[in-house]
GROMACS .gro file of C-alpha atoms in nm:
model
  497
    1MET     CA    1   1.125   0.462   0.698
    2ILE     CA    2   1.096   0.093   0.757
    3SER     CA    3   1.281  -0.157   0.539
    4VAL     CA    4   1.036  -0.402   0.358
    5VAL     CA    5   1.146  -0.687   0.126
    6SER     CA    6   0.994  -0.924  -0.121
    7VAL     CA    7   0.986  -1.296  -0.051
    8ASP     CA    8   1.258  -1.357  -0.307
    9SER     CA    9   1.486  -1.096  -0.141
   10MET     CA   10   1.424  -1.254   0.197
   11ARG     CA   11   1.504  -1.596   0.068
   12ILE     CA   12   1.832  -1.481  -0.094
   13SER     CA   13   1.928  -1.289   0.222
   14ASP     CA   14   1.865  -1.595   0.442
   15ALA     CA   15   2.069  -1.820   0.212
   16LYS     CA   16   2.359  -1.571   0.189
   17THR     CA   17   2.359  -1.522   0.569
   18GLN     CA   18   2.402  -1.891   0.623
   19THR     CA   19   2.679  -1.907   0.357
   20SER     CA   20   2.855  -1.626   0.549
   21GLY     CA   21   2.873  -1.839   0.857
   22THR     CA   22   2.548  -1.838   1.053
   23SER     CA   23   2.385  -2.180   1.030
   24GLY     CA   24   2.023  -2.234   0.942
   25ARG     CA   25   1.982  -2.420   1.274
   26GLU     CA   26   2.107  -2.107   1.465
   27LEU     CA   27   1.873  -1.873   1.267
   28MET     CA   28   1.581  -2.107   1.336
   29LEU     CA   29   1.665  -2.099   1.705
   30ARG     CA   30   1.671  -1.719   1.711
   31ALA     CA   31   1.348  -1.707   1.520
   32GLY     CA   32   1.166  -1.945   1.752
   33LYS     CA   33   1.309  -1.763   2.054
   34ALA     CA   34   1.180  -1.428   1.918
   35ILE     CA   35   0.827  -1.570   1.866
   36TYR     CA   36   0.841  -1.735   2.214
   37ASP     CA   37   0.934  -1.399   2.371
   38SER     CA   38   0.654  -1.208   2.186
   39PHE     CA   39   0.343  -1.333   2.359
   40GLU     CA   40   0.214  -1.364   2.722
   41LYS     CA   41   0.210  -1.710   2.869
   42LYS     CA   42  -0.135  -1.731   3.015
   43GLY     CA   43  -0.255  -2.088   2.978
   44LYS     CA   44  -0.225  -2.386   2.749
   45THR     CA   45  -0.063  -2.319   2.414
   46ALA     CA   46  -0.121  -2.510   2.087
   47VAL     CA   47   0.163  -2.498   1.841
   48LEU     CA   48   0.050  -2.581   1.478
   49CYS     CA   49   0.321  -2.689   1.241
   50GLY     CA   50   0.340  -2.771   0.875
   51SER     CA   51   0.639  -2.899   0.681
   52GLY     CA   52   0.887  -2.612   0.609
   53ASN     CA   53   1.123  -2.398   0.812
   54ASN     CA   54   0.817  -2.218   0.953
   55ALA     CA   55   0.732  -2.545   1.127
   56GLY     CA   56   1.080  -2.555   1.268
   57ASP     CA   57   1.030  -2.217   1.427
   58GLY     CA   58   0.721  -2.366   1.589
   59PHE     CA   59   0.912  -2.664   1.728
   60VAL     CA   60   1.162  -2.419   1.888
   61VAL     CA   61   0.864  -2.239   2.048
   62ALA     CA   62   0.718  -2.562   2.179
   63TYR     CA   63   1.058  -2.677   2.320
   64LEU     CA   64   1.109  -2.340   2.496
   65LEU     CA   65   0.758  -2.355   2.641
   66ALA     CA   66   0.815  -2.703   2.782
   67GLU     CA   67   1.163  -2.607   2.905
   68ASN     CA   68   1.019  -2.321   3.100
   69GLY     CA   69   0.733  -2.524   3.256
   70TYR     CA   70   0.445  -2.414   3.035
   71GLU     CA   71   0.186  -2.663   2.908
   72CYS     CA   72   0.179  -2.695   2.534
   73LYS     CA   73   0.094  -2.937   2.251
   74ILE     CA   74   0.220  -2.967   1.891
   75PHE     CA   75  -0.038  -3.024   1.617
   76LEU     CA   76   0.109  -3.154   1.294
   77CYS     CA   77  -0.032  -3.113   0.943
   78SER     CA   78   0.265  -3.299   0.795
   79ASP     CA   79   0.512  -3.566   0.880
   80ARG     CA   80   0.793  -3.420   0.656
   81PHE     CA   81   1.024  -3.147   0.786
   82SER     CA   82   1.325  -2.960   0.670
   83ALA     CA   83   1.656  -3.084   0.815
   84ASP     CA   84   1.673  -2.810   1.068
   85GLY     CA   85   1.303  -2.840   1.150
   86GLY     CA   86   1.344  -3.213   1.196
   87TYR     CA   87   1.633  -3.148   1.443
   88TYR     CA   88   1.417  -2.936   1.668
   89PHE     CA   89   1.124  -3.172   1.639
   90GLU     CA   90   1.347  -3.444   1.776
   91ARG     CA   91   1.443  -3.212   2.066
   92CYS     CA   92   1.066  -3.168   2.142
   93LYS     CA   93   1.015  -3.540   2.143
   94GLU     CA   94   1.318  -3.587   2.383
   95LYS     CA   95   1.160  -3.327   2.604
   96GLY     CA   96   0.838  -3.510   2.613
   97VAL     CA   97   0.629  -3.244   2.429
   98PRO     CA   98   0.302  -3.415   2.324
   99TYR     CA   99   0.208  -3.410   1.966
  100VAL     CA  100  -0.084  -3.531   1.735
  101PHE     CA  101  -0.154  -3.519   1.366
  102CYS     CA  102  -0.437  -3.286   1.273
  103ASN     CA  103  -0.750  -3.423   1.097
  104GLY     CA  104  -0.922  -3.081   1.028
  105GLU     CA  105  -1.167  -3.139   1.320
  106GLU     CA  106  -0.965  -3.005   1.608
  107ASP     CA  107  -1.119  -2.787   1.873
  108PHE     CA  108  -0.865  -2.527   1.995
  109SER     CA  109  -1.117  -2.348   2.218
  110SER     CA  110  -0.951  -2.480   2.544
  111TYR     CA  111  -0.618  -2.320   2.451
  112ALA     CA  112  -0.526  -1.969   2.561
  113VAL     CA  113  -0.274  -1.922   2.284
  114VAL     CA  114  -0.250  -2.076   1.933
  115VAL     CA  115   0.087  -2.040   1.751
  116ASP     CA  116   0.048  -2.055   1.385
  117CYS     CA  117   0.354  -2.211   1.207
  118LEU     CA  118   0.169  -2.390   0.934
  119LEU     CA  119   0.293  -2.202   0.623
  120GLY     CA  120   0.558  -1.939   0.552
  121THR     CA  121   0.592  -1.640   0.321
  122GLY     CA  122   0.659  -1.870   0.020
  123PHE     CA  123   0.302  -1.982   0.008
  124LYS     CA  124   0.106  -1.902  -0.309
  125GLY     CA  125  -0.241  -1.992  -0.434
  126LYS     CA  126  -0.539  -2.105  -0.231
  127LEU     CA  127  -0.556  -2.317   0.077
  128SER     CA  128  -0.753  -2.641   0.051
  129GLY     CA  129  -0.802  -2.965   0.228
  130LEU     CA  130  -0.647  -3.024   0.571
  131TYR     CA  131  -0.473  -2.690   0.584
  132ALA     CA  132  -0.785  -2.489   0.497
  133GLU     CA  133  -0.989  -2.680   0.760
  134THR     CA  134  -0.720  -2.637   1.023
  135VAL     CA  135  -0.704  -2.253   0.956
  136LYS     CA  136  -1.080  -2.228   0.996
  137ARG     CA  137  -1.051  -2.410   1.331
  138ILE     CA  138  -0.780  -2.163   1.441
  139ASN     CA  139  -1.002  -1.872   1.354
  140GLU     CA  140  -1.301  -2.019   1.548
  141SER     CA  141  -1.090  -2.087   1.858
  142GLY     CA  142  -1.128  -1.766   2.048
  143ALA     CA  143  -0.762  -1.804   2.150
  144PHE     CA  144  -0.493  -1.543   2.119
  145VAL     CA  145  -0.340  -1.629   1.784
  146VAL     CA  146   0.032  -1.569   1.701
  147SER     CA  147   0.144  -1.615   1.344
  148ALA     CA  148   0.514  -1.691   1.279
  149ASP     CA  149   0.658  -1.474   1.004
  150ILE     CA  150   0.324  -1.438   0.822
  151ASN     CA  151  -0.027  -1.557   0.863
  152SER     CA  152  -0.074  -1.902   0.707
  153GLY     CA  153  -0.261  -1.873   0.379
  154LEU     CA  154  -0.156  -1.511   0.312
  155ASN     CA  155   0.061  -1.449   0.006
  156GLY     CA  156   0.391  -1.300   0.124
  157ASP     CA  157   0.421  -1.067  -0.177
  158GLY     CA  158   0.067  -0.949  -0.251
  159GLY     CA  159  -0.125  -1.013   0.080
  160THR     CA  160  -0.383  -1.213  -0.104
  161GLY     CA  161  -0.551  -1.532   0.015
  162ASP     CA  162  -0.909  -1.667   0.023
  163VAL     CA  163  -0.861  -1.862   0.356
  164CYS     CA  164  -0.599  -1.747   0.597
  165VAL     CA  165  -0.534  -1.728   0.966
  166LYS     CA  166  -0.652  -1.409   1.144
  167SER     CA  167  -0.394  -1.333   1.401
  168ASP     CA  168  -0.381  -1.112   1.707
  169LEU     CA  169  -0.006  -1.084   1.660
  170THR     CA  170   0.220  -1.157   1.364
  171VAL     CA  171   0.599  -1.179   1.413
  172SER     CA  172   0.780  -1.115   1.093
  173ILE     CA  173   1.129  -1.268   1.078
  174GLY     CA  174   1.431  -1.071   0.955
  175PHE     CA  175   1.238  -0.807   0.770
  176PRO     CA  176   0.870  -0.734   0.707
  177LYS     CA  177   0.749  -0.852   0.366
  178THR     CA  178   0.525  -0.658   0.126
  179GLY     CA  179   0.245  -0.914   0.195
  180HIS     CA  180   0.223  -0.782   0.558
  181PHE     CA  181   0.082  -0.456   0.425
  182LEU     CA  182  -0.084  -0.517   0.088
  183GLY     CA  183  -0.414  -0.685   0.002
  184LYS     CA  184  -0.607  -0.817   0.293
  185ALA     CA  185  -0.325  -0.797   0.538
  186LYS     CA  186  -0.474  -0.522   0.749
  187ASP     CA  187  -0.792  -0.728   0.799
  188VAL     CA  188  -0.620  -1.032   0.924
  189ILE     CA  189  -0.310  -0.906   1.109
  190GLY     CA  190  -0.402  -0.752   1.446
  191ARG     CA  191  -0.052  -0.629   1.528
  192LEU     CA  192   0.277  -0.665   1.350
  193ILE     CA  193   0.622  -0.672   1.499
  194ASN     CA  194   0.946  -0.766   1.344
  195ALA     CA  195   1.219  -0.988   1.486
  196ASP     CA  196   1.576  -0.911   1.380
  197ILE     CA  197   1.761  -1.239   1.404
  198GLY     CA  198   2.083  -1.128   1.235
  199ILE     CA  199   1.998  -1.169   0.870
  200LYS     CA  200   2.185  -0.926   0.652
  201LEU     CA  201   1.979  -0.779   0.359
  202TYR     CA  202   2.090  -0.874   0.013
  203GLY     CA  203   1.894  -0.768  -0.286
  204GLU     CA  204   1.615  -0.513  -0.324
  205GLU     CA  205   1.480  -0.303  -0.040
  206TYR     CA  206   1.149  -0.119  -0.029
  207LYS     CA  207   1.058   0.165   0.208
  208LEU     CA  208   0.750   0.188   0.424
  209LEU     CA  209   0.669   0.557   0.512
  210GLU     CA  210   0.632   0.668   0.871
  211LYS     CA  211   0.484   0.994   0.995
  212GLU     CA  212   0.819   1.170   1.054
  213ASP     CA  213   0.908   1.099   0.685
  214VAL     CA  214   0.631   1.323   0.548
  215LYS     CA  215   0.741   1.651   0.706
  216LYS     CA  216   0.993   1.700   0.426
  217VAL     CA  217   0.715   1.793   0.178
  218PHE     CA  218   0.617   2.096   0.384
  219PRO     CA  219   0.903   2.348   0.366
  220GLU     CA  220   0.906   2.627   0.620
  221ARG     CA  221   0.678   2.905   0.503
  222LYS     CA  222   0.847   3.242   0.518
  223ASN     CA  223   0.674   3.574   0.592
  224TYR     CA  224   0.841   3.709   0.278
  225SER     CA  225   0.646   3.491   0.041
  226HIS     CA  226   0.320   3.505  -0.161
  227LYS     CA  227   0.076   3.267  -0.317
  228GLY     CA  228   0.299   3.216  -0.617
  229SER     CA  229   0.565   3.074  -0.386
  230TYR     CA  230   0.356   2.768  -0.339
  231GLY     CA  231   0.251   2.683  -0.684
  232TYR     CA  232  -0.011   2.747  -0.942
  233VAL     CA  233  -0.197   2.416  -0.975
  234GLY     CA  234  -0.431   2.335  -1.261
  235LEU     CA  235  -0.704   2.080  -1.240
  236ILE     CA  236  -0.905   1.946  -1.544
  237GLY     CA  237  -1.219   1.733  -1.510
  238GLY     CA  238  -1.587   1.692  -1.545
  239CYS     CA  239  -1.834   1.638  -1.824
  240THR     CA  240  -2.206   1.658  -1.874
  241ARG     CA  241  -2.264   1.297  -1.777
  242TYR     CA  242  -2.026   1.320  -1.481
  243CYS     CA  243  -2.070   1.673  -1.371
  244GLY     CA  244  -1.967   1.591  -1.015
  245ALA     CA  245  -1.930   1.958  -0.922
  246PRO     CA  246  -1.912   1.888  -0.552
  247ARG     CA  247  -1.652   1.621  -0.605
  248LEU     CA  248  -1.436   1.843  -0.825
  249ALA     CA  249  -1.478   2.113  -0.569
  250LEU     CA  250  -1.350   1.871  -0.307
  251HIS     CA  251  -1.053   1.808  -0.540
  252ALA     CA  252  -0.979   2.173  -0.558
  253ALA     CA  253  -1.023   2.218  -0.176
  254ALA     CA  254  -0.787   1.923  -0.115
  255ALA     CA  255  -0.531   2.086  -0.329
  256MET     CA  256  -0.562   2.403  -0.128
  257ARG     CA  257  -0.552   2.229   0.209
  258ALA     CA  258  -0.239   2.049   0.101
  259GLY     CA  259  -0.085   2.393   0.045
  260ALA     CA  260  -0.113   2.496  -0.308
  261GLY     CA  261  -0.087   2.871  -0.352
  262VAL     CA  262  -0.338   2.897  -0.637
  263VAL     CA  263  -0.575   2.630  -0.780
  264ARG     CA  264  -0.716   2.679  -1.129
  265LEU     CA  265  -1.007   2.440  -1.197
  266ALA     CA  266  -1.097   2.389  -1.563
  267VAL     CA  267  -1.441   2.228  -1.648
  268PRO     CA  268  -1.652   2.213  -1.962
  269GLU     CA  269  -1.820   2.535  -2.047
  270SER     CA  270  -2.169   2.366  -2.071
  271ILE     CA  271  -2.175   2.279  -1.705
  272LYS     CA  272  -2.015   2.593  -1.558
  273SER     CA  273  -2.335   2.694  -1.370
  274ALA     CA  274  -2.301   2.394  -1.151
  275PHE     CA  275  -1.975   2.513  -1.016
  276PHE     CA  276  -2.043   2.876  -0.910
  277LYS     CA  277  -2.176   2.787  -0.567
  278GLU     CA  278  -1.947   2.484  -0.514
  279VAL     CA  279  -1.604   2.632  -0.593
  280THR     CA  280  -1.491   2.912  -0.358
  281GLU     CA  281  -1.112   2.962  -0.314
  282ALA     CA  282  -1.018   2.814  -0.653
  283THR     CA  283  -1.024   3.000  -0.988
  284LEU     CA  284  -1.268   2.866  -1.241
  285PHE     CA  285  -1.166   2.825  -1.604
  286PHE     CA  286  -1.398   2.704  -1.874
  287LEU     CA  287  -1.297   2.488  -2.163
  288PRO     CA  288  -1.504   2.427  -2.481
  289ASP     CA  289  -1.707   2.111  -2.514
  290ASP     CA  290  -1.969   1.947  -2.733
  291GLY     CA  291  -2.217   1.857  -2.455
  292GLU     CA  292  -2.062   1.504  -2.425
  293GLY     CA  293  -1.706   1.599  -2.331
  294LEU     CA  294  -1.422   1.846  -2.383
  295VAL     CA  295  -1.326   1.920  -2.738
  296PHE     CA  296  -0.968   1.998  -2.841
  297ASP     CA  297  -0.896   2.365  -2.865
  298GLU     CA  298  -0.530   2.452  -2.873
  299SER     CA  299  -0.569   2.821  -2.799
  300ALA     CA  300  -0.784   2.745  -2.489
  301LEU     CA  301  -0.547   2.483  -2.360
  302GLU     CA  302  -0.251   2.721  -2.419
  303GLU     CA  303  -0.423   2.991  -2.221
  304PHE     CA  304  -0.509   2.736  -1.934
  305LEU     CA  305  -0.155   2.613  -1.916
  306LYS     CA  306   0.009   2.955  -1.872
  307GLY     CA  307   0.194   2.994  -1.552
  308LEU     CA  308   0.098   2.658  -1.400
  309THR     CA  309   0.345   2.450  -1.195
  310SER     CA  310   0.145   2.126  -1.222
  311ILE     CA  311  -0.164   1.986  -1.375
  312THR     CA  312  -0.398   1.701  -1.270
  313ILE     CA  313  -0.635   1.567  -1.524
  314GLY     CA  314  -0.904   1.291  -1.552
  315MET     CA  315  -1.155   1.318  -1.273
  316GLY     CA  316  -1.502   1.273  -1.411
  317LEU     CA  317  -1.374   1.357  -1.764
  318GLY     CA  318  -1.594   1.088  -1.914
  319ASN     CA  319  -1.512   0.925  -2.250
  320GLY     CA  320  -1.502   1.240  -2.469
  321LYS     CA  321  -1.372   1.183  -2.818
  322ASP     CA  322  -1.093   1.435  -2.775
  323ASN     CA  323  -0.967   1.330  -2.438
  324LEU     CA  324  -0.655   1.149  -2.580
  325ARG     CA  325  -0.575   1.444  -2.807
  326ILE     CA  326  -0.602   1.685  -2.513
  327LEU     CA  327  -0.376   1.464  -2.309
  328ASN     CA  328  -0.120   1.436  -2.596
  329TYR     CA  329  -0.111   1.809  -2.623
  330ILE     CA  330  -0.049   1.862  -2.248
  331LEU     CA  331   0.219   1.591  -2.236
  332HIS     CA  332   0.408   1.747  -2.524
  333ASN     CA  333   0.363   2.118  -2.453
  334PHE     CA  334   0.365   2.146  -2.068
  335LYS     CA  335   0.690   2.134  -1.888
  336GLY     CA  336   0.573   2.095  -1.530
  337THR     CA  337   0.433   1.797  -1.337
  338VAL     CA  338   0.132   1.608  -1.479
  339ILE     CA  339  -0.083   1.381  -1.261
  340VAL     CA  340  -0.327   1.155  -1.449
  341ASP     CA  341  -0.623   0.991  -1.281
  342ALA     CA  342  -0.948   0.811  -1.366
  343ASP     CA  343  -1.073   0.883  -1.726
  344GLY     CA  344  -0.737   1.034  -1.814
  345LEU     CA  345  -0.582   0.694  -1.748
  346ASN     CA  346  -0.857   0.524  -1.949
  347ALA     CA  347  -0.776   0.750  -2.252
  348ILE     CA  348  -0.405   0.682  -2.233
  349SER     CA  349  -0.465   0.309  -2.203
  350ARG     CA  350  -0.604   0.316  -2.557
  351ASP     CA  351  -0.272   0.445  -2.696
  352LEU     CA  352   0.042   0.436  -2.480
  353GLY     CA  353   0.231   0.583  -2.777
  354VAL     CA  354   0.133   0.932  -2.650
  355LEU     CA  355   0.396   0.877  -2.373
  356LYS     CA  356   0.681   0.896  -2.619
  357GLY     CA  357   0.875   1.221  -2.664
  358ARG     CA  358   0.678   1.406  -2.391
  359THR     CA  359   0.812   1.741  -2.245
  360CYS     CA  360   0.646   1.728  -1.900
  361LYS     CA  361   0.895   1.714  -1.617
  362ASN     CA  362   0.724   1.445  -1.406
  363LEU     CA  363   0.438   1.216  -1.510
  364ILE     CA  364   0.242   1.046  -1.236
  365PHE     CA  365  -0.030   0.783  -1.280
  366THR     CA  366  -0.270   0.714  -0.996
  367PRO     CA  367  -0.462   0.396  -1.097
  368HIS     CA  368  -0.670   0.150  -0.891
  369VAL     CA  369  -0.627  -0.217  -0.985
  370LYS     CA  370  -0.884  -0.216  -1.279
  371GLU     CA  371  -0.738   0.097  -1.432
  372PHE     CA  372  -0.388  -0.031  -1.394
  373SER     CA  373  -0.501  -0.359  -1.566
  374ARG     CA  374  -0.623  -0.160  -1.861
  375LEU     CA  375  -0.301   0.032  -1.877
  376SER     CA  376  -0.061  -0.249  -1.831
  377GLY     CA  377  -0.237  -0.546  -1.993
  378TYR     CA  378  -0.198  -0.751  -1.678
  379SER     CA  379  -0.495  -0.917  -1.529
  380ALA     CA  380  -0.633  -0.794  -1.201
  381GLU     CA  381  -0.533  -1.132  -1.047
  382GLU     CA  382  -0.177  -1.096  -1.169
  383ILE     CA  383  -0.155  -0.734  -1.026
  384LEU     CA  384  -0.303  -0.843  -0.690
  385ALA     CA  385  -0.059  -1.131  -0.653
  386ALA     CA  386   0.254  -0.914  -0.719
  387PRO     CA  387   0.147  -0.544  -0.718
  388VAL     CA  388   0.511  -0.420  -0.647
  389GLU     CA  389   0.665  -0.619  -0.928
  390LYS     CA  390   0.397  -0.519  -1.184
  391ALA     CA  391   0.393  -0.153  -1.086
  392LYS     CA  392   0.763  -0.129  -1.091
  393GLU     CA  393   0.797  -0.304  -1.430
  394PHE     CA  394   0.538  -0.064  -1.587
  395ALA     CA  395   0.690   0.250  -1.436
  396SER     CA  396   1.036   0.151  -1.564
  397ARG     CA  397   0.914   0.067  -1.915
  398TYR     CA  398   0.735   0.395  -1.964
  399ASP     CA  399   0.944   0.628  -1.739
  400VAL     CA  400   0.647   0.727  -1.522
  401THR     CA  401   0.573   0.721  -1.147
  402VAL     CA  402   0.292   0.478  -1.070
  403LEU     CA  403   0.076   0.524  -0.753
  404LEU     CA  404  -0.113   0.199  -0.740
  405LYS     CA  405  -0.406   0.232  -0.503
  406GLY     CA  406  -0.511  -0.041  -0.272
  407THR     CA  407  -0.547  -0.124   0.101
  408ALA     CA  408  -0.185  -0.014   0.101
  409THR     CA  409  -0.044   0.205  -0.167
  410VAL     CA  410   0.258   0.116  -0.389
  411VAL     CA  411   0.450   0.414  -0.528
  412THR     CA  412   0.735   0.348  -0.776
  413ASP     CA  413   0.931   0.523  -1.045
  414GLY     CA  414   1.075   0.188  -1.168
  415LYS     CA  415   1.380   0.224  -0.945
  416GLU     CA  416   1.275   0.311  -0.595
  417VAL     CA  417   0.964   0.156  -0.424
  418TYR     CA  418   0.770   0.312  -0.138
  419LEU     CA  419   0.481   0.164   0.047
  420VAL     CA  420   0.213   0.356   0.229
  421ASP     CA  421  -0.011   0.170   0.470
  422ARG     CA  422  -0.229   0.459   0.596
  423GLY     CA  423  -0.596   0.479   0.521
  424CYS     CA  424  -0.910   0.329   0.662
  425PRO     CA  425  -1.246   0.157   0.571
  426GLY     CA  426  -1.429   0.497   0.580
  427MET     CA  427  -1.236   0.604   0.276
  428ALA     CA  428  -1.411   0.340   0.064
  429THR     CA  429  -1.659   0.599  -0.065
  430ALA     CA  430  -1.724   0.804  -0.376
  431GLY     CA  431  -1.479   1.098  -0.421
  432SER     CA  432  -1.193   0.959  -0.228
  433GLY     CA  433  -0.976   0.917  -0.524
  434ASP     CA  434  -1.050   1.275  -0.622
  435VAL     CA  435  -0.935   1.391  -0.280
  436LEU     CA  436  -0.605   1.198  -0.324
  437SER     CA  437  -0.545   1.353  -0.661
  438GLY     CA  438  -0.612   1.694  -0.506
  439VAL     CA  439  -0.360   1.635  -0.229
  440LEU     CA  440  -0.098   1.529  -0.480
  441ALA     CA  441  -0.178   1.832  -0.694
  442GLY     CA  442  -0.141   2.060  -0.393
  443ILE     CA  443   0.198   1.946  -0.273
  444SER     CA  444   0.329   1.901  -0.621
  445GLY     CA  445   0.300   2.283  -0.673
  446TYR     CA  446   0.579   2.353  -0.436
  447ASN     CA  447   0.790   2.045  -0.443
  448ASP     CA  448   1.040   2.038  -0.727
  449PRO     CA  449   1.118   1.771  -0.836
  450PHE     CA  450   0.805   1.591  -0.735
  451ASP     CA  451   0.971   1.257  -0.721
  452ALA     CA  452   0.839   0.912  -0.606
  453GLU     CA  453   0.920   0.964  -0.246
  454LYS     CA  454   0.723   1.294  -0.236
  455VAL     CA  455   0.437   1.135  -0.423
  456ALA     CA  456   0.440   0.863  -0.152
  457CYS     CA  457   0.429   1.140   0.114
  458GLY     CA  458   0.117   1.275  -0.055
  459ALA     CA  459  -0.044   0.933  -0.042
  460PHE     CA  460   0.052   0.910   0.330
  461LEU     CA  461  -0.101   1.252   0.400
  462ASN     CA  462  -0.424   1.153   0.224
  463GLY     CA  463  -0.455   0.827   0.418
  464PHE     CA  464  -0.355   0.988   0.754
  465ALA     CA  465  -0.630   1.256   0.700
  466GLY     CA  466  -0.880   0.973   0.633
  467GLU     CA  467  -0.784   0.805   0.959
  468THR     CA  468  -0.813   1.135   1.138
  469ALA     CA  469  -1.159   1.187   0.998
  470GLN     CA  470  -1.277   0.831   1.081
  471ARG     CA  471  -1.173   0.872   1.443
  472LYS     CA  472  -1.410   1.173   1.465
  473ILE     CA  473  -1.693   1.021   1.272
  474ASN     CA  474  -1.724   0.643   1.195
  475PRO     CA  475  -1.640   0.418   0.901
  476VAL     CA  476  -2.001   0.386   0.792
  477SER     CA  477  -2.103   0.751   0.777
  478MET     CA  478  -1.779   0.902   0.652
  479THR     CA  479  -1.760   1.079   0.318
  480ALA     CA  480  -1.482   1.213   0.109
  481SER     CA  481  -1.546   1.566   0.230
  482ASP     CA  482  -1.468   1.448   0.583
  483THR     CA  483  -1.110   1.357   0.461
  484VAL     CA  484  -1.076   1.700   0.309
  485ASN     CA  485  -1.191   1.864   0.629
  486ALA     CA  486  -0.944   1.660   0.830
  487LEU     CA  487  -0.640   1.757   0.612
  488ALA     CA  488  -0.561   2.059   0.822
  489ASP     CA  489  -0.541   1.852   1.140
  490ALA     CA  490  -0.341   1.586   0.965
  491VAL     CA  491  -0.087   1.843   0.846
  492SER     CA  492  -0.070   2.003   1.193
  493GLU     CA  493   0.010   1.651   1.345
  494ILE     CA  494   0.275   1.584   1.083
  495LEU     CA  495   0.440   1.925   1.142
  496LYS     CA  496   0.455   1.858   1.511
  497ASN     CA  497   0.678   1.552   1.454
   0.00000   0.00000   0.00000
């Protein structure tokens, strides 16, 4: 796993490292040297600097370029610098490094490399004026773009930003930040490397999963075992309006491909005929409904729950009048793992009181941003700006595990935080969320306890399978079933590690 931090944790760590005896000037020199060493010197270099310590890193880069005989020029968007930044700017002037002030109309097309040191990880909001125009000029340049610490204009916590530098290489300083993975980061960071400059971490640490971390959810399968050894998994979904038989079949198939021993799929009785040809390996179970959605029937639910290890509920469930009552019964009468998605989340958002006094062992929510907004009361904008903070706060308050979907996935139980940056554009298609829930259901059946780390492993497997499928197909033609079909290859690759 890779350590990832928030902007505040990085700021605290930087300050305490200086208090412990390493000067800010020395840290700036190390950062600039790391950036300088990161790219090939293949022609003229433009170094663009703003006003903070990020600009100071740029001045070190420019000084080292000049010191080693490379042609470079500094472009300034401010005449105010930090004390340490000002020190290195003076060294550049003494060295004779040329500099000019930007006016937003610069043409960087004659430069082989542009080093972006305009804004650091503390930037929030939207770029405007000179900075916005300068960023646009960088992106139009055709040069090889290196961003120092984070791409200027990108939020260091949430990875949001209307206008931001699109880099070929980003060199994070100290530790990667959450904004390097969340939001639009994947679309604007070509390659990310981290420079360890001797900053000791103080404060909270998050974990970014790597492939070798996921193997733990696949215990060795013994010859002396049977289907019950790997969990009886229950799935509840569907309604007349959102029959989605193929998608629920995908959900069941994903659970099987993820290793569940037995999958029991429960759907409304009125649409059972739609499932006979679609569902093969899973066992079908029919629940009473009124033609609009499921109706509460304690005896039917009790029968369905018998022997199950985990339950996933919500996919295509619609807005049936008894959804919340059904969920309340499950939460207070089932003792295994419960995973809630889609319409199940929408039902719970109407009365979070159902979460009190529950008996289920683990409760996992898998919302996208809009669903999480309904659950938490935060606006989508607030969530996107600080997804880790908001997900963690909600998970802690209600004692649940939150899997917040996005370009990168945030998984937290309110204490630990895991990030998953696997997935691809081809997964932006109907049914992908159902596949994720199916994968989680599958591995929850034989992972006890199904804690936040294992939930994150499930998200990784799902994203990795999507990437595997996209390599074989393409991001335009890919469907959710392609991800399901790639699960076996993804598991094989993980088990090889």
